[in-house]
Amino acid sequence: MKNIVLIGMPGTGKSTVGKALAERLGYEFVDADDLIVQTTGKTLPEILRQDGLAAFYEIENKVGTDLNRTHTVIATGGSMVLYPEDMAHLKQDSVVVWLQTPFTQIQERMPADLYDRGIAAPKGESLREIYEDRRDLYAKYAN
């Protein structure tokens, strides 16, 4: 197996679990959100506020398709599942694990303004709506 790819809603602990899992397996760890920050020199909230959602999606999509690692635990951004080409690329020789967290716990972990947390979603869309929109995609891509 080449990689372990973690998917799930923001606030499910992909980065925390990913770091612990990588250490335990002797794998590298990479957080796709960190790669976005490194690529742009901006935080996720800055990208969303200054450049807009479409620009964020474009950058995230490129980061996903450019990820070529081996023996790595990859924590994806919560919206990575919106890109079929990224998920097909990430699934190659990898196990995709959906970290499921009850919605009430996710809700407790999120600020009122989702952009403050760097969550990519159309303005005005509620956390519940994001959860409902993505749940089937998480299930579709998870091994």
PDB file of C-alpha atoms in Angstrom:
ATOM      1  CA  MET A   1       0.000   0.000   0.000  1.00  0.00           C
ATOM      2  CA  LYS A   2       1.315   3.374  -1.017  1.00  0.00           C
ATOM      3  CA  ASN A   3      -0.661   5.837   1.138  1.00  0.00           C
ATOM      4  CA  ILE A   4      -3.484   6.275   3.585  1.00  0.00           C
ATOM      5  CA  VAL A   5      -5.800   9.117   2.611  1.00  0.00           C
ATOM      6  CA  LEU A   6      -8.063  10.601   5.285  1.00  0.00           C
ATOM      7  CA  ILE A   7     -11.310  12.248   4.208  1.00  0.00           C
ATOM      8  CA  GLY A   8     -14.149  13.779   6.175  1.00  0.00           C
ATOM      9  CA  MET A   9     -15.767  16.979   7.311  1.00  0.00           C
ATOM     10  CA  PRO A  10     -13.699  19.819   8.719  1.00  0.00           C
ATOM     11  CA  GLY A  11     -13.320  19.314  12.442  1.00  0.00           C
ATOM     12  CA  THR A  12     -13.276  15.502  12.352  1.00  0.00           C
ATOM     13  CA  GLY A  13      -9.612  15.324  13.346  1.00  0.00           C
ATOM     14  CA  LYS A  14      -7.986  14.364  10.030  1.00  0.00           C
ATOM     15  CA  SER A  15      -4.774  16.219  10.877  1.00  0.00           C
ATOM     16  CA  THR A  16      -4.611  14.989  14.471  1.00  0.00           C
ATOM     17  CA  VAL A  17      -5.361  11.377  13.579  1.00  0.00           C
ATOM     18  CA  GLY A  18      -3.142  11.584  10.511  1.00  0.00           C
ATOM     19  CA  LYS A  19      -0.077  12.698  12.446  1.00  0.00           C
ATOM     20  CA  ALA A  20      -0.537   9.959  15.058  1.00  0.00           C
ATOM     21  CA  LEU A  21      -1.155   7.302  12.411  1.00  0.00           C
ATOM     22  CA  ALA A  22       1.885   8.344  10.360  1.00  0.00           C
ATOM     23  CA  GLU A  23       4.105   8.218  13.427  1.00  0.00           C
ATOM     24  CA  ARG A  24       2.812   4.787  14.382  1.00  0.00           C
ATOM     25  CA  LEU A  25       3.325   3.385  10.858  1.00  0.00           C
ATOM     26  CA  GLY A  26       6.633   5.132  10.193  1.00  0.00           C
ATOM     27  CA  TYR A  27       5.013   7.029   7.309  1.00  0.00           C
ATOM     28  CA  GLU A  28       5.363  10.665   6.349  1.00  0.00           C
ATOM     29  CA  PHE A  29       2.423  12.965   7.042  1.00  0.00           C
ATOM     30  CA  VAL A  30       1.088  15.683   4.786  1.00  0.00           C
ATOM     31  CA  ASP A  31      -1.894  17.966   5.259  1.00  0.00           C
ATOM     32  CA  ALA A  32      -3.379  19.187   1.970  1.00  0.00           C
ATOM     33  CA  ASP A  33      -4.479  22.423   3.647  1.00  0.00           C
ATOM     34  CA  ASP A  34      -0.852  23.105   4.623  1.00  0.00           C
ATOM     35  CA  LEU A  35       0.173  22.555   0.991  1.00  0.00           C
ATOM     36  CA  ILE A  36      -2.390  25.158  -0.086  1.00  0.00           C
ATOM     37  CA  VAL A  37      -0.903  27.644   2.385  1.00  0.00           C
ATOM     38  CA  GLN A  38       2.649  26.851   1.191  1.00  0.00           C
ATOM     39  CA  THR A  39       1.622  27.195  -2.455  1.00  0.00           C
ATOM     40  CA  THR A  40      -0.132  30.536  -2.053  1.00  0.00           C
ATOM     41  CA  GLY A  41       1.583  32.125   0.934  1.00  0.00           C
ATOM     42  CA  LYS A  42      -1.896  32.856   2.312  1.00  0.00           C
ATOM     43  CA  THR A  43      -4.021  31.269   5.005  1.00  0.00           C
ATOM     44  CA  LEU A  44      -7.198  29.466   3.943  1.00  0.00           C
ATOM     45  CA  PRO A  45      -9.417  32.278   5.313  1.00  0.00           C
ATOM     46  CA  GLU A  46      -7.319  34.848   3.412  1.00  0.00           C
ATOM     47  CA  ILE A  47      -7.732  32.938   0.147  1.00  0.00           C
ATOM     48  CA  LEU A  48     -11.482  32.615   0.655  1.00  0.00           C
ATOM     49  CA  ARG A  49     -11.957  36.282   1.587  1.00  0.00           C
ATOM     50  CA  GLN A  50      -9.485  37.888  -0.834  1.00  0.00           C
ATOM     51  CA  ASP A  51      -9.597  35.595  -3.857  1.00  0.00           C
ATOM     52  CA  GLY A  52     -12.992  33.921  -3.506  1.00  0.00           C
ATOM     53  CA  LEU A  53     -14.346  30.406  -3.409  1.00  0.00           C
ATOM     54  CA  ALA A  54     -13.652  29.601  -7.081  1.00  0.00           C
ATOM     55  CA  ALA A  55      -9.959  30.478  -6.652  1.00  0.00           C
ATOM     56  CA  PHE A  56      -9.782  28.353  -3.510  1.00  0.00           C
ATOM     57  CA  TYR A  57     -11.329  25.387  -5.321  1.00  0.00           C
ATOM     58  CA  GLU A  58      -8.876  25.813  -8.218  1.00  0.00           C
ATOM     59  CA  ILE A  59      -5.868  25.809  -5.866  1.00  0.00           C
ATOM     60  CA  GLU A  60      -7.189  22.864  -3.840  1.00  0.00           C
ATOM     61  CA  ASN A  61      -7.868  20.885  -7.006  1.00  0.00           C
ATOM     62  CA  LYS A  62      -4.304  21.487  -8.247  1.00  0.00           C
ATOM     63  CA  VAL A  63      -2.834  20.462  -4.890  1.00  0.00           C
ATOM     64  CA  GLY A  64      -4.843  17.228  -5.013  1.00  0.00           C
ATOM     65  CA  THR A  65      -3.789  16.294  -8.526  1.00  0.00           C
ATOM     66  CA  ASP A  66      -0.145  17.208  -7.832  1.00  0.00           C
ATOM     67  CA  LEU A  67       0.115  15.021  -4.721  1.00  0.00           C
ATOM     68  CA  ASN A  68       2.512  12.227  -5.590  1.00  0.00           C
ATOM     69  CA  ARG A  69       3.710  10.538  -2.422  1.00  0.00           C
ATOM     70  CA  THR A  70       4.484   7.083  -1.169  1.00  0.00           C
ATOM     71  CA  HIS A  71       4.214   5.751   2.370  1.00  0.00           C
ATOM     72  CA  THR A  72       2.383   8.882   3.417  1.00  0.00           C
ATOM     73  CA  VAL A  73      -0.701   9.597   5.470  1.00  0.00           C
ATOM     74  CA  ILE A  74      -2.545  12.387   3.660  1.00  0.00           C
ATOM     75  CA  ALA A  75      -5.104  14.552   5.453  1.00  0.00           C
ATOM     76  CA  THR A  76      -7.274  16.071   2.743  1.00  0.00           C
ATOM     77  CA  GLY A  77      -9.267  19.246   3.029  1.00  0.00           C
ATOM     78  CA  GLY A  78     -12.927  18.609   3.722  1.00  0.00           C
ATOM     79  CA  SER A  79     -13.866  19.713   0.213  1.00  0.00           C
ATOM     80  CA  MET A  80     -11.315  17.536  -1.652  1.00  0.00           C
ATOM     81  CA  VAL A  81     -14.107  15.019  -2.348  1.00  0.00           C
ATOM     82  CA  LEU A  82     -15.720  17.596  -4.637  1.00  0.00           C
ATOM     83  CA  TYR A  83     -13.082  16.798  -7.294  1.00  0.00           C
ATOM     84  CA  PRO A  84     -13.524  13.359  -8.898  1.00  0.00           C
ATOM     85  CA  GLU A  85     -10.141  13.623 -10.640  1.00  0.00           C
ATOM     86  CA  ASP A  86      -8.367  14.302  -7.334  1.00  0.00           C
ATOM     87  CA  MET A  87     -10.069  11.409  -5.608  1.00  0.00           C
ATOM     88  CA  ALA A  88      -9.295   9.028  -8.490  1.00  0.00           C
ATOM     89  CA  HIS A  89      -5.658  10.130  -8.301  1.00  0.00           C
ATOM     90  CA  LEU A  90      -5.488   9.819  -4.506  1.00  0.00           C
ATOM     91  CA  LYS A  91      -7.147   6.376  -4.499  1.00  0.00           C
ATOM     92  CA  GLN A  92      -4.402   4.868  -6.681  1.00  0.00           C
ATOM     93  CA  ASP A  93      -2.544   2.367  -4.494  1.00  0.00           C
ATOM     94  CA  SER A  94      -4.025   4.002  -1.403  1.00  0.00           C
ATOM     95  CA  VAL A  95      -6.610   3.229   1.208  1.00  0.00           C
ATOM     96  CA  VAL A  96      -9.121   6.028   1.688  1.00  0.00           C
ATOM     97  CA  VAL A  97     -10.495   6.277   5.215  1.00  0.00           C
ATOM     98  CA  TRP A  98     -13.544   8.377   6.059  1.00  0.00           C
ATOM     99  CA  LEU A  99     -13.298   9.814   9.558  1.00  0.00           C
ATOM    100  CA  GLN A 100     -16.894  10.094  10.688  1.00  0.00           C
ATOM    101  CA  THR A 101     -17.816  12.378  13.545  1.00  0.00           C
ATOM    102  CA  PRO A 102     -21.351  13.057  14.746  1.00  0.00           C
ATOM    103  CA  PHE A 103     -22.664  16.312  13.324  1.00  0.00           C
ATOM    104  CA  THR A 104     -23.258  17.754  16.799  1.00  0.00           C
ATOM    105  CA  GLN A 105     -19.544  17.398  17.611  1.00  0.00           C
ATOM    106  CA  ILE A 106     -18.494  18.987  14.324  1.00  0.00           C
ATOM    107  CA  GLN A 107     -20.890  21.851  14.999  1.00  0.00           C
ATOM    108  CA  GLU A 108     -19.379  22.429  18.461  1.00  0.00           C
ATOM    109  CA  ARG A 109     -15.889  22.689  16.949  1.00  0.00           C
ATOM    110  CA  MET A 110     -16.753  25.242  14.251  1.00  0.00           C
ATOM    111  CA  PRO A 111     -16.822  29.044  14.550  1.00  0.00           C
ATOM    112  CA  ALA A 112     -19.955  30.955  13.571  1.00  0.00           C
ATOM    113  CA  ASP A 113     -18.204  32.256  10.433  1.00  0.00           C
ATOM    114  CA  LEU A 114     -17.035  29.149   8.579  1.00  0.00           C
ATOM    115  CA  TYR A 115     -14.512  31.179   6.562  1.00  0.00           C
ATOM    116  CA  ASP A 116     -12.691  31.856   9.871  1.00  0.00           C
ATOM    117  CA  ARG A 117     -11.933  28.116   9.911  1.00  0.00           C
ATOM    118  CA  GLY A 118     -11.035  28.079   6.215  1.00  0.00           C
ATOM    119  CA  ILE A 119     -14.058  25.999   5.243  1.00  0.00           C
ATOM    120  CA  ALA A 120     -14.699  26.216   1.520  1.00  0.00           C
ATOM    121  CA  ALA A 121     -18.412  26.489   0.840  1.00  0.00           C
ATOM    122  CA  PRO A 122     -20.737  28.974  -0.825  1.00  0.00           C
ATOM    123  CA  LYS A 123     -21.480  31.994   1.353  1.00  0.00           C
ATOM    124  CA  GLY A 124     -24.648  31.498   3.334  1.00  0.00           C
ATOM    125  CA  GLU A 125     -24.504  27.706   3.188  1.00  0.00           C
ATOM    126  CA  SER A 126     -24.913  26.274   6.654  1.00  0.00           C
ATOM    127  CA  LEU A 127     -22.628  23.692   8.202  1.00  0.00           C
ATOM    128  CA  ARG A 128     -25.566  21.255   8.117  1.00  0.00           C
ATOM    129  CA  GLU A 129     -25.983  21.836   4.360  1.00  0.00           C
ATOM    130  CA  ILE A 130     -22.264  21.272   3.767  1.00  0.00           C
ATOM    131  CA  TYR A 131     -22.460  18.067   5.790  1.00  0.00           C
ATOM    132  CA  GLU A 132     -25.508  16.854   3.852  1.00  0.00           C
ATOM    133  CA  ASP A 133     -23.917  17.745   0.484  1.00  0.00           C
ATOM    134  CA  ARG A 134     -20.664  15.913   1.198  1.00  0.00           C
ATOM    135  CA  ARG A 135     -21.774  12.887   3.206  1.00  0.00           C
ATOM    136  CA  ASP A 136     -22.575  10.775   0.122  1.00  0.00           C
ATOM    137  CA  LEU A 137     -19.250  11.733  -1.465  1.00  0.00           C
ATOM    138  CA  TYR A 138     -17.316  10.662   1.633  1.00  0.00           C
ATOM    139  CA  ALA A 139     -19.157   7.334   1.546  1.00  0.00           C
ATOM    140  CA  LYS A 140     -18.526   6.955  -2.200  1.00  0.00           C
ATOM    141  CA  TYR A 141     -14.756   7.427  -2.006  1.00  0.00           C
ATOM    142  CA  ALA A 142     -14.007   5.646   1.270  1.00  0.00           C
ATOM    143  CA  ASN A 143     -12.636   2.121   1.215  1.00  0.00           C
TER     144      ASN A 143
END
